[in-house]
Amino acid sequence: MTPTIARLLQMPPSADPVEVQAWVRTKRSSKNVVFIALNDGSTMRNLQAVVNLDDGTITEADLAEVTTGAAVRLKGNLIPSPGSEQAVELKTCAVHVLGPADPEAYPLQPKKHSFEFLREKAHLRFRTNVFGAVFRMRHAMTYAIHTFFHERGFYNIHTPIVTASDCEGAGAMFRVSTLDPKAPPLLPDGSIDWSQDFFGRSTNLTVSGQLEAELAAMALGKVYTFGPTFRAENSNTSRHAAEFWMIEPEVAFADLNDNADLAEEFLKFLVKWALDHCKDDLEFLNKRFEEEEKTKKQEERSEFNLLDKLRFVLDNKFERLTYTEAIEILKNSPPNKKKKFQYPVDRWGIDLQSEHERYLVEKHFKKPTILTDYPKEIKAFYMRLNEDGKTVRAMDVLAPGIGEIIGGSQREERYEVLKRKCEEMKVPTESIWWYLEIRRFGTAVHSGFGLGFERFLMFVTGIGNIRDVQPFPRTPKSAEF
RNA sequence: UCCUGGAUAGCUCAGUCGGUAGAGCAGCUGGCUGUUAACCAGCGGGCCGGGGGUUCAAGUCCCUCUCCAGGAGCCA
């Protein structure tokens, strides 16, 4: 294999011949000299190839097909660059076009394109600076996540993608079926006979690996899942996708405080990793973020740029408070008193709206905030009931600019209490009998949380739309690529 | 799903009171002794999202559908 551009840019100038294979970003020419900016995805930075036309080794005809988007192989040697943008450049002695790109038809230009346009060109958008940076960082964060858990003795568990449990309480699911949609087998009452389907029952794509992860935690101690999840909700926002990846640690013998400690340590580890390992990409994204902010109205601009925000998260302890305390703060807050909230905060028990969470995180505390101990009515059946009988050991981690980035809880480990709550909340237990039964044999306090991977990527890259941190986003009415 | 705003050249957008289509960038051609989104000059480029209606006449007004964006809800 030829060396990557990332490697070449770190090599000292030398008379030794080198070969590079990459895609052309731009070509600039004057009478006797041509500059070709090359990128191979290995780094944000381009390699500048210089072609001298005056000695006749390479002619203008040789460069006719060297146009934006073309794949090329160049031979030459590295020399010190007189230009200010790079330390070395490639003095080129041979040019070979591997795959031309018709300049009349190639959609990407050496200029800034809108995200909306690039979403329609998802097959080509990897070749832009932004998406190169985003997907290199997506990889770096994936690696960091596995590293974090591995170093702390967690085991990665692959929970099923096809599941029969439809009571995970996280919205509509995608059905998985091999039955003939035009003529499915019917029961005498006219309903579909799922017993004749592939799995002998009705199945769906998973909305969470948590329930299964809990089973593994009750034997392996500390586990985490990292896989795709699916929601068939008709959500049309910049923060929702029908297919997304979730990280769900689950820890035996850990209570909610341990859980919150883990969540905070985890987020800080990932942010530090990004700052330490993704310098070029982050600096580029930071510049882009600042330019984006300039186009916004004064009151909508964020106080921090991307890099400052990340360092701030790293340097400050997350705020922790209970739902009850949060309600008191919100009740007495200026926007509530001035009736600026669309949903007024008037009593204990209401569900917090985005505007309330944003006020707490962005205006009141101005840092990531962990809210705990919510009213049981507004949280899932599996969360552990507190001694007061009114609240559960839930926690939401709220991040500035994103909102809820982590949702978790201490799980209800008491068989009788869990059974009673399932009945109260009308959770059908037939398909999750195993989830209850694990509580009958060596049950123990345990906790876990879910981090939306793309939500985190939005936070760490400063990209405002979830569709731009996924290579091939699936959203309502959209699955082109 | 709801609210708001959009869809005009390859891209980003302008288009007045309803009167038959415009700019910048990109592309192509030429010029220029080292550029960094190079620069300078010239040239080509349009089913004005689809359908229906009003009108002598619709990019422009009305209805409708599709898709897109932002916000809300749901959540991660």
Coordinates of C-alpha atoms (C1' of nucleotides) in Angstrom, one line a residue:
Chain A
M1 CA 0.0 0.0 0.0
T2 CA 1.1 3.6 -0.7
P3 CA 1.6 5.7 2.4
T4 CA -1.3 7.8 3.6
I5 CA -1.3 11.6 3.4
A6 CA -1.4 11.7 7.2
R7 CA 1.9 9.9 7.2
L8 CA 3.5 11.8 4.3
L9 CA 2.8 15.1 6.0
Q10 CA 4.8 14.0 9.0
M11 CA 7.8 12.9 7.0
P12 CA 10.8 15.1 6.5
P13 CA 11.7 16.4 3.0
S14 CA 13.8 13.8 1.1
A15 CA 15.0 13.0 -2.3
D16 CA 13.6 9.5 -1.9
P17 CA 10.7 8.8 -4.3
V18 CA 7.3 8.4 -2.8
E19 CA 3.9 7.4 -4.3
V20 CA 0.5 8.7 -3.2
Q21 CA -3.0 7.7 -4.2
A22 CA -5.8 10.1 -3.4
W23 CA -8.7 12.2 -4.7
V24 CA -8.3 15.6 -6.1
R25 CA -9.8 18.4 -4.1
T26 CA -8.7 21.4 -6.3
K27 CA -6.3 22.2 -9.1
R28 CA -4.9 25.7 -9.5
S29 CA -2.7 26.5 -12.4
S30 CA -0.6 29.3 -13.7
K31 CA 1.6 29.3 -16.7
N32 CA 4.4 27.0 -15.7
V33 CA 3.3 25.5 -12.4
V34 CA 0.2 23.6 -11.3
F35 CA -0.9 22.9 -7.7
I36 CA -3.1 19.9 -6.9
A37 CA -4.7 19.6 -3.5
L38 CA -4.9 15.9 -2.6
N39 CA -6.9 14.2 0.1
D40 CA -7.2 10.5 0.9
G41 CA -9.3 10.7 4.0
S42 CA -6.5 9.9 6.4
T43 CA -6.5 13.4 7.7
M44 CA -8.2 16.7 7.5
R45 CA -5.1 18.2 5.8
N46 CA -4.5 18.0 2.1
L47 CA -1.2 17.2 0.4
Q48 CA -0.1 19.9 -2.0
A49 CA 1.3 18.4 -5.2
V50 CA 3.4 20.7 -7.3
V51 CA 3.8 20.1 -11.0
N52 CA 6.3 22.1 -13.1
L53 CA 5.4 22.3 -16.7
D54 CA 8.5 24.0 -17.9
D55 CA 10.8 21.0 -18.1
G56 CA 8.4 19.1 -20.3
T57 CA 8.2 15.8 -18.3
I58 CA 4.6 16.4 -17.5
T59 CA 2.4 18.3 -20.0
E60 CA -0.9 20.1 -19.7
A61 CA -2.5 17.2 -21.6
D62 CA -1.4 14.8 -18.8
L63 CA -3.3 17.0 -16.4
A64 CA -6.5 17.3 -18.4
E65 CA -8.3 14.7 -16.4
V66 CA -6.9 15.9 -13.1
T67 CA -10.1 17.6 -12.0
T68 CA -12.0 18.0 -8.7
G69 CA -13.1 14.5 -7.5
A70 CA -10.8 12.4 -9.7
A71 CA -8.8 9.5 -8.2
V72 CA -5.1 9.8 -9.0
R73 CA -1.7 8.2 -8.3
L74 CA 1.2 10.6 -8.2
K75 CA 4.9 9.9 -7.9
G76 CA 7.5 12.4 -6.7
N77 CA 9.4 13.4 -3.6
L78 CA 8.8 15.5 -0.6
I79 CA 10.3 19.0 -0.6
P80 CA 10.0 21.9 1.9
S81 CA 7.1 24.0 0.9
P82 CA 7.6 27.8 0.4
G83 CA 3.9 28.2 1.0
S84 CA 2.6 29.0 4.5
E85 CA -0.1 26.4 4.8
Q86 CA 2.0 23.3 4.8
A87 CA 5.5 22.2 5.8
V88 CA 6.1 19.8 2.9
E89 CA 4.7 19.4 -0.6
L90 CA 5.1 16.8 -3.3
K91 CA 7.4 17.7 -6.1
T92 CA 5.6 15.6 -8.8
C93 CA 7.4 13.6 -11.5
A94 CA 4.6 11.4 -12.7
V95 CA 0.8 11.7 -12.8
H96 CA -1.6 8.9 -13.4
V97 CA -5.4 9.3 -13.4
L98 CA -7.0 6.2 -11.9
G99 CA -10.6 7.3 -12.0
P100 CA -11.6 10.5 -13.8
A101 CA -14.6 12.7 -12.6
D102 CA -16.3 14.6 -15.3
P103 CA -16.2 18.2 -14.0
E104 CA -19.4 19.1 -15.8
A105 CA -21.2 16.4 -13.8
Y106 CA -19.4 16.2 -10.5
P107 CA -21.6 17.9 -7.9
L108 CA -19.1 18.9 -5.3
Q109 CA -17.3 22.2 -5.8
P110 CA -14.3 23.6 -3.9
K111 CA -16.6 25.7 -1.8
K112 CA -19.0 25.4 1.1
H113 CA -22.2 23.5 0.4
S114 CA -25.3 23.5 2.5
F115 CA -25.9 20.4 4.7
E116 CA -29.3 20.0 3.0
F117 CA -27.6 19.7 -0.4
L118 CA -25.0 17.3 0.8
R119 CA -27.7 15.0 2.4
E120 CA -29.0 14.5 -1.1
K121 CA -25.5 13.5 -2.1
A122 CA -24.8 11.1 0.7
H123 CA -22.7 8.9 -1.6
L124 CA -20.2 11.8 -2.2
R125 CA -20.4 13.8 1.0
F126 CA -17.7 11.8 2.7
R127 CA -15.3 13.7 0.4
T128 CA -16.1 17.1 2.0
N129 CA -14.0 18.5 4.8
V130 CA -16.9 18.5 7.3
F131 CA -18.0 15.0 6.7
G132 CA -14.5 13.7 6.7
A133 CA -14.0 15.3 10.1
V134 CA -17.3 14.1 11.4
F135 CA -16.8 10.5 10.4
R136 CA -13.2 10.3 11.5
M137 CA -14.5 11.6 14.9
R138 CA -17.3 9.1 14.9
H139 CA -14.7 6.4 14.6
A140 CA -12.5 7.9 17.3
M141 CA -15.4 8.1 19.7
T142 CA -16.4 4.5 19.0
Y143 CA -12.9 3.4 19.8
A144 CA -12.9 5.6 22.9
I145 CA -16.1 4.1 24.2
H146 CA -14.8 0.5 23.9
T147 CA -11.6 1.7 25.5
F148 CA -13.3 3.3 28.4
F149 CA -15.4 0.3 29.3
H150 CA -12.7 -2.3 28.6
E151 CA -10.2 -0.4 30.9
R152 CA -12.8 -0.6 33.7
G153 CA -13.6 -4.3 33.4
F154 CA -16.8 -4.0 31.5
Y155 CA -17.8 -6.7 28.9
N156 CA -19.4 -5.8 25.6
I157 CA -22.7 -7.7 25.2
H158 CA -24.4 -8.1 21.8
T159 CA -28.1 -7.9 22.6
P160 CA -30.6 -8.9 20.0
I161 CA -31.7 -6.6 17.2
V162 CA -34.8 -8.7 16.5
T163 CA -36.9 -8.9 19.6
A164 CA -40.3 -10.3 20.7
S165 CA -40.8 -7.9 23.6
D166 CA -43.0 -5.0 22.6
C167 CA -43.3 -3.4 26.0
E168 CA -40.0 -1.7 26.3
G169 CA -42.0 1.5 26.5
A170 CA -40.0 3.6 24.1
G171 CA -42.5 4.2 21.3
A172 CA -43.6 2.6 18.1
M173 CA -41.6 -0.3 16.7
F174 CA -40.7 -1.6 13.3
R175 CA -42.3 -5.0 12.6
V176 CA -40.0 -7.9 11.4
S177 CA -42.0 -10.4 9.4
T178 CA -41.8 -12.8 6.5
L179 CA -45.6 -13.2 6.1
D180 CA -47.1 -12.3 2.8
P181 CA -48.3 -8.7 3.4
K182 CA -51.1 -9.1 0.9
A183 CA -52.5 -12.4 2.3
P184 CA -51.3 -13.1 5.8
P185 CA -52.6 -16.2 7.6
L186 CA -55.6 -15.2 9.8
L187 CA -57.1 -16.4 13.0
P188 CA -60.9 -17.2 13.1
D189 CA -61.5 -13.7 14.6
G190 CA -59.9 -12.1 11.5
S191 CA -56.6 -11.0 13.2
I192 CA -53.2 -12.0 11.9
D193 CA -51.9 -15.4 13.0
W194 CA -48.4 -14.5 14.1
S195 CA -47.7 -18.0 15.2
Q196 CA -47.2 -18.8 11.5
D197 CA -44.6 -16.1 11.1
F198 CA -40.8 -16.8 10.9
F199 CA -40.2 -16.7 14.7
G200 CA -43.5 -18.2 15.6
R201 CA -44.6 -15.0 17.2
S202 CA -44.8 -11.3 16.4
T203 CA -41.3 -9.7 16.3
N204 CA -39.9 -6.2 16.0
L205 CA -36.6 -4.3 15.7
T206 CA -35.2 -3.5 19.1
V207 CA -35.8 -0.1 20.8
S208 CA -33.3 -0.9 23.5
G209 CA -30.9 -3.6 24.7
Q210 CA -31.4 -2.7 28.3
L211 CA -33.6 -5.5 29.4
E212 CA -31.3 -8.1 28.0
A213 CA -28.2 -6.2 29.3
E214 CA -29.6 -6.4 32.8
L215 CA -29.6 -10.2 32.6
A216 CA -26.0 -10.3 31.6
A217 CA -25.1 -7.8 34.3
M218 CA -26.6 -10.2 36.9
A219 CA -23.8 -12.7 36.1
L220 CA -20.9 -10.8 34.4
G221 CA -21.2 -7.8 36.8
K222 CA -20.3 -4.9 34.5
V223 CA -21.5 -5.0 30.9
Y224 CA -22.4 -2.6 28.1
T225 CA -24.1 -2.7 24.8
F226 CA -23.2 -0.6 21.8
G227 CA -25.5 -1.3 18.9
P228 CA -28.3 0.0 16.6
T229 CA -31.7 0.7 17.9
F230 CA -34.9 1.5 16.0
R231 CA -37.8 3.8 16.6
A232 CA -40.8 3.9 14.2
E233 CA -41.9 7.3 15.6
N234 CA -42.9 9.9 13.1
S235 CA -40.4 12.3 14.6
N236 CA -39.3 15.2 12.3
T237 CA -36.7 17.0 14.3
S238 CA -33.0 17.6 14.1
R239 CA -32.4 15.3 17.0
H240 CA -34.3 12.2 16.0
A241 CA -33.6 9.3 13.6
A242 CA -35.4 6.1 13.0
E243 CA -32.2 4.2 13.3
F244 CA -29.5 5.2 15.7
W245 CA -26.8 3.8 17.9
M246 CA -27.0 3.5 21.7
I247 CA -24.5 2.7 24.4
E248 CA -26.1 1.1 27.4
P249 CA -23.9 0.2 30.4
E250 CA -25.5 -1.9 33.1
V251 CA -23.8 -2.5 36.5
A252 CA -24.6 -5.0 39.2
F253 CA -24.3 -3.8 42.9
A254 CA -24.4 -0.1 41.7
D255 CA -26.9 2.4 43.0
L256 CA -28.0 5.6 41.3
N257 CA -25.1 7.6 42.8
D258 CA -22.6 5.1 41.3
N259 CA -24.6 5.4 38.0
A260 CA -24.3 9.2 38.0
D261 CA -20.6 9.0 38.8
L262 CA -20.2 6.5 35.9
A263 CA -22.1 8.8 33.5
E264 CA -20.1 11.8 34.4
E265 CA -16.7 10.0 34.2
F266 CA -17.8 8.5 30.9
L267 CA -18.7 11.8 29.2
K268 CA -15.6 13.5 30.5
F269 CA -13.4 10.6 29.2
L270 CA -14.9 10.8 25.7
V271 CA -14.6 14.6 25.6
K272 CA -10.9 14.4 26.7
W273 CA -10.3 11.7 24.1
A274 CA -11.7 13.9 21.4
L275 CA -9.5 16.9 22.5
D276 CA -6.4 14.6 22.7
H277 CA -6.9 12.6 19.5
C278 CA -8.9 14.7 17.1
K279 CA -7.1 18.0 17.1
D280 CA -7.2 18.9 13.4
D281 CA -10.8 17.8 12.9
L282 CA -12.0 19.6 16.0
E283 CA -10.2 22.8 15.1
F284 CA -11.9 22.7 11.7
L285 CA -15.3 22.0 13.2
N286 CA -14.7 24.7 15.7
K287 CA -14.0 27.2 12.9
R288 CA -17.1 26.1 11.1
F289 CA -19.2 26.3 14.3
E290 CA -18.0 29.9 14.9
E291 CA -18.9 30.9 11.3
E292 CA -22.3 29.3 11.8
E293 CA -22.8 31.2 15.0
K294 CA -22.1 34.5 13.3
T295 CA -25.1 34.0 11.0
K296 CA -27.4 33.7 14.0
K297 CA -29.1 36.4 15.9
Q298 CA -27.3 37.8 18.9
E299 CA -29.7 36.2 21.5
E300 CA -29.5 32.8 19.8
R301 CA -25.7 32.6 19.8
S302 CA -24.1 30.3 22.3
E303 CA -21.6 31.8 24.8
F304 CA -19.0 29.3 24.0
N305 CA -17.4 28.1 20.9
L306 CA -17.1 24.4 20.4
L307 CA -13.6 23.9 21.9
D308 CA -14.3 26.1 24.9
K309 CA -17.5 24.2 25.5
L310 CA -15.7 20.9 25.5
R311 CA -13.0 22.2 27.8
F312 CA -15.6 23.6 30.1
V313 CA -17.4 20.3 30.4
L314 CA -14.1 18.6 31.2
D315 CA -13.1 21.1 33.9
N316 CA -16.4 21.4 35.8
K317 CA -18.3 19.0 38.1
F318 CA -21.7 18.3 36.7
E319 CA -24.5 19.8 38.7
R320 CA -26.7 17.2 40.5
L321 CA -30.1 17.8 41.9
T322 CA -33.4 16.1 42.3
Y323 CA -36.5 16.7 40.2
T324 CA -38.2 18.3 43.3
E325 CA -35.3 20.8 43.7
A326 CA -35.5 21.5 39.9
I327 CA -39.2 22.3 40.1
E328 CA -38.5 24.8 43.0
I329 CA -35.9 26.5 40.9
L330 CA -38.1 26.6 37.8
K331 CA -41.1 27.8 39.8
N332 CA -39.1 30.8 41.1
S333 CA -37.3 31.5 37.8
P334 CA -37.7 34.8 36.1
P335 CA -39.1 33.3 32.9
N336 CA -41.7 31.4 34.8
K337 CA -42.8 34.5 36.8
K338 CA -42.9 36.6 33.7
K339 CA -44.9 33.8 32.0
K340 CA -42.3 33.4 29.3
F341 CA -42.6 29.6 29.4
Q342 CA -45.0 28.1 27.0
Y343 CA -45.7 25.5 29.7
P344 CA -45.9 27.2 33.1
V345 CA -44.3 25.4 36.0
D346 CA -47.1 25.5 38.6
R347 CA -47.0 22.2 40.5
W348 CA -44.9 19.2 41.5
G349 CA -45.5 16.2 39.1
I350 CA -45.5 17.9 35.7
D351 CA -43.2 16.5 33.0
L352 CA -40.3 18.9 32.3
Q353 CA -40.4 20.4 28.8
S354 CA -37.4 21.1 26.6
E355 CA -37.7 24.8 27.5
H356 CA -37.4 24.0 31.2
E357 CA -34.4 21.7 30.7
R358 CA -32.8 24.3 28.5
Y359 CA -33.3 27.0 31.1
L360 CA -31.7 24.9 33.9
V361 CA -28.7 23.8 31.8
E362 CA -28.0 26.9 29.7
K363 CA -29.2 29.8 31.9
H364 CA -29.3 28.7 35.5
F365 CA -26.4 26.2 36.0
K366 CA -24.6 26.8 32.6
K367 CA -23.1 23.3 32.7
P368 CA -24.2 19.7 32.3
T369 CA -26.8 18.8 34.8
I370 CA -28.0 15.5 36.3
L371 CA -31.6 15.4 37.4
T372 CA -32.7 12.5 39.6
D373 CA -35.7 11.1 41.5
Y374 CA -38.6 11.9 39.1
P375 CA -42.2 11.2 39.9
K376 CA -42.9 7.6 39.1
E377 CA -45.9 8.5 36.9
I378 CA -43.7 10.1 34.2
K379 CA -41.0 7.4 34.2
A380 CA -40.7 3.8 33.0
F381 CA -42.0 0.8 34.9
Y382 CA -38.5 -0.7 35.6
M383 CA -37.1 2.2 37.6
R384 CA -36.6 1.6 41.3
L385 CA -39.3 3.0 43.6
N386 CA -38.1 5.3 46.4
E387 CA -39.1 4.9 50.0
D388 CA -41.5 7.9 49.6
G389 CA -43.6 5.8 47.2
K390 CA -43.9 8.8 44.9
T391 CA -40.6 9.0 43.1
V392 CA -38.3 6.6 41.3
R393 CA -34.5 6.5 41.1
A394 CA -34.3 7.9 37.6
M395 CA -31.6 10.2 36.2
D396 CA -31.4 12.4 33.1
V397 CA -28.1 14.0 32.1
L398 CA -28.8 17.2 30.3
A399 CA -26.2 18.8 28.0
P400 CA -26.1 22.4 26.8
G401 CA -27.4 22.8 23.3
I402 CA -28.6 19.2 23.0
G403 CA -30.9 18.5 25.9
E404 CA -31.3 15.0 27.2
I405 CA -28.1 13.1 26.3
I406 CA -28.3 10.3 28.8
G407 CA -31.3 8.7 30.4
G408 CA -30.9 6.1 33.1
S409 CA -32.0 4.7 36.4
Q410 CA -31.4 2.3 39.3
R411 CA -33.5 -0.7 38.3
E412 CA -36.3 -2.2 40.4
E413 CA -34.6 -5.3 41.8
R414 CA -37.5 -6.4 44.1
Y415 CA -39.6 -9.0 42.4
E416 CA -42.9 -8.2 44.1
V417 CA -42.5 -4.4 43.7
L418 CA -41.7 -4.8 40.0
K419 CA -44.7 -7.2 39.5
R420 CA -47.0 -4.7 41.2
K421 CA -45.7 -1.8 39.1
C422 CA -46.2 -3.8 35.8
E423 CA -49.8 -4.3 36.8
E424 CA -50.3 -0.7 37.8
M425 CA -48.8 0.6 34.6
K426 CA -50.5 -2.1 32.5
V427 CA -47.2 -3.5 31.1
P428 CA -47.9 -6.8 29.3
T429 CA -45.4 -9.2 31.0
E430 CA -45.9 -12.4 28.9
S431 CA -43.1 -11.5 26.5
I432 CA -40.7 -10.5 29.3
W433 CA -41.4 -13.1 31.9
W434 CA -37.6 -13.6 32.0
Y435 CA -37.1 -10.0 33.0
L436 CA -39.2 -10.6 36.1
E437 CA -37.9 -14.1 36.8
I438 CA -34.2 -12.9 37.1
R439 CA -35.4 -11.1 40.2
R440 CA -36.3 -14.4 41.8
F441 CA -32.8 -15.8 41.8
G442 CA -30.0 -13.8 43.4
T443 CA -31.5 -10.4 42.7
A444 CA -29.3 -7.4 43.5
V445 CA -29.2 -3.7 43.3
H446 CA -28.1 -2.6 39.8
S447 CA -28.2 0.4 37.6
G448 CA -27.5 1.5 34.1
F449 CA -28.1 4.2 31.5
G450 CA -28.4 4.8 27.8
L451 CA -26.3 7.3 25.8
G452 CA -27.6 8.2 22.4
F453 CA -24.4 7.9 20.3
E454 CA -25.5 10.4 17.7
R455 CA -26.7 12.9 20.3
F456 CA -23.2 12.7 21.9
L457 CA -21.6 13.2 18.5
M458 CA -23.7 16.3 17.9
F459 CA -22.4 17.6 21.2
V460 CA -18.8 16.9 20.5
T461 CA -18.7 18.0 16.9
G462 CA -21.0 21.0 17.2
I463 CA -23.1 19.6 14.3
G464 CA -26.7 20.7 14.7
N465 CA -28.5 18.0 12.9
I466 CA -28.5 14.2 13.7
R467 CA -28.7 13.5 9.9
D468 CA -25.2 14.9 9.6
V469 CA -23.5 12.7 12.1
Q470 CA -24.8 9.5 10.6
P471 CA -23.3 8.2 7.3
F472 CA -26.7 7.1 6.0
P473 CA -29.5 8.6 8.2
R474 CA -32.9 6.9 8.3
T475 CA -35.7 9.4 9.0
P476 CA -39.4 9.4 8.1
K477 CA -39.8 9.3 4.2
S478 CA -36.0 9.0 3.8
A479 CA -33.9 5.9 3.1
E480 CA -32.4 6.6 -0.2
F481 CA -28.9 5.5 0.4
Chain B
rU1 C1' -48.4 14.2 13.9
rC2 C1' -49.0 19.8 14.7
rC3 C1' -47.1 25.0 13.7
rU4 C1' -44.0 28.2 10.7
rG5 C1' -41.0 28.9 6.4
rG6 C1' -39.3 27.0 1.8
rA7 C1' -38.8 24.5 -3.5
rU8 C1' -36.3 29.4 -9.7
rA9 C1' -29.3 27.6 -13.7
rG10 C1' -24.6 22.4 -11.2
rC11 C1' -24.5 25.3 -6.1
rU12 C1' -26.3 29.8 -3.1
rC13 C1' -30.0 33.0 -3.9
rA14 C1' -32.7 37.7 -6.2
rG15 C1' -37.1 38.2 -9.1
rU16 C1' -41.1 45.0 -7.7
rC17 C1' -47.9 46.0 -9.2
rG18 C1' -49.4 39.4 -12.7
rG19 C1' -46.7 41.2 -18.7
rU20 C1' -42.6 35.7 -21.3
rA21 C1' -35.7 34.8 -16.6
rG22 C1' -31.2 37.5 -13.4
rA23 C1' -26.6 37.8 -10.1
rG24 C1' -22.4 35.6 -7.6
rC25 C1' -20.0 31.1 -7.5
rA26 C1' -18.9 26.4 -10.2
rG27 C1' -18.0 24.5 -15.4
rC28 C1' -15.7 25.4 -20.3
rU29 C1' -12.1 28.5 -23.4
rG30 C1' -8.0 31.9 -23.2
rG31 C1' -4.4 34.9 -20.2
rC32 C1' -1.0 35.0 -15.9
rU33 C1' 6.5 32.7 -13.0
rG34 C1' 4.4 29.7 -6.5
rU35 C1' -1.0 29.1 -5.6
rU36 C1' -3.9 28.0 -0.7
rA37 C1' -12.1 28.5 -1.9
rA38 C1' -5.8 31.6 -6.5
rC39 C1' -6.6 35.8 -9.8
rC40 C1' -8.3 38.5 -14.8
rA41 C1' -11.3 38.2 -19.4
rG42 C1' -14.9 35.7 -22.5
rC43 C1' -18.7 31.6 -23.4
rG44 C1' -22.5 28.0 -22.6
rG45 C1' -26.2 26.9 -19.2
rG46 C1' -33.6 27.1 -17.1
rC47 C1' -40.3 21.7 -17.5
rC48 C1' -39.4 28.5 -12.2
rG49 C1' -41.1 20.8 -7.4
rG50 C1' -46.0 17.9 -9.5
rG51 C1' -51.2 18.5 -10.6
rG52 C1' -55.5 21.6 -10.9
rG53 C1' -57.8 26.6 -10.9
rU54 C1' -58.4 32.3 -11.7
rU55 C1' -56.8 35.5 -15.9
rC56 C1' -56.1 38.1 -22.4
rA57 C1' -51.6 36.8 -19.7
rA58 C1' -49.0 33.1 -13.8
rG59 C1' -42.1 32.1 -11.3
rU60 C1' -45.6 35.7 -9.1
rC61 C1' -52.6 34.9 -7.1
rC62 C1' -55.9 30.5 -5.2
rC63 C1' -56.5 25.1 -4.1
rU64 C1' -54.0 20.5 -3.6
rC65 C1' -50.1 16.9 -3.5
rU66 C1' -44.9 15.7 -2.8
rC67 C1' -40.4 16.7 -0.6
rC68 C1' -37.1 19.9 2.5
rA69 C1' -35.7 23.1 6.8
rG70 C1' -36.7 25.1 11.7
rG71 C1' -39.7 24.7 16.1
rA72 C1' -43.2 21.6 19.2
rG73 C1' -44.6 16.7 20.9
rC74 C1' -42.3 11.8 21.8
rC75 C1' -37.5 10.6 23.2
rA76 C1' -31.8 9.0 22.9

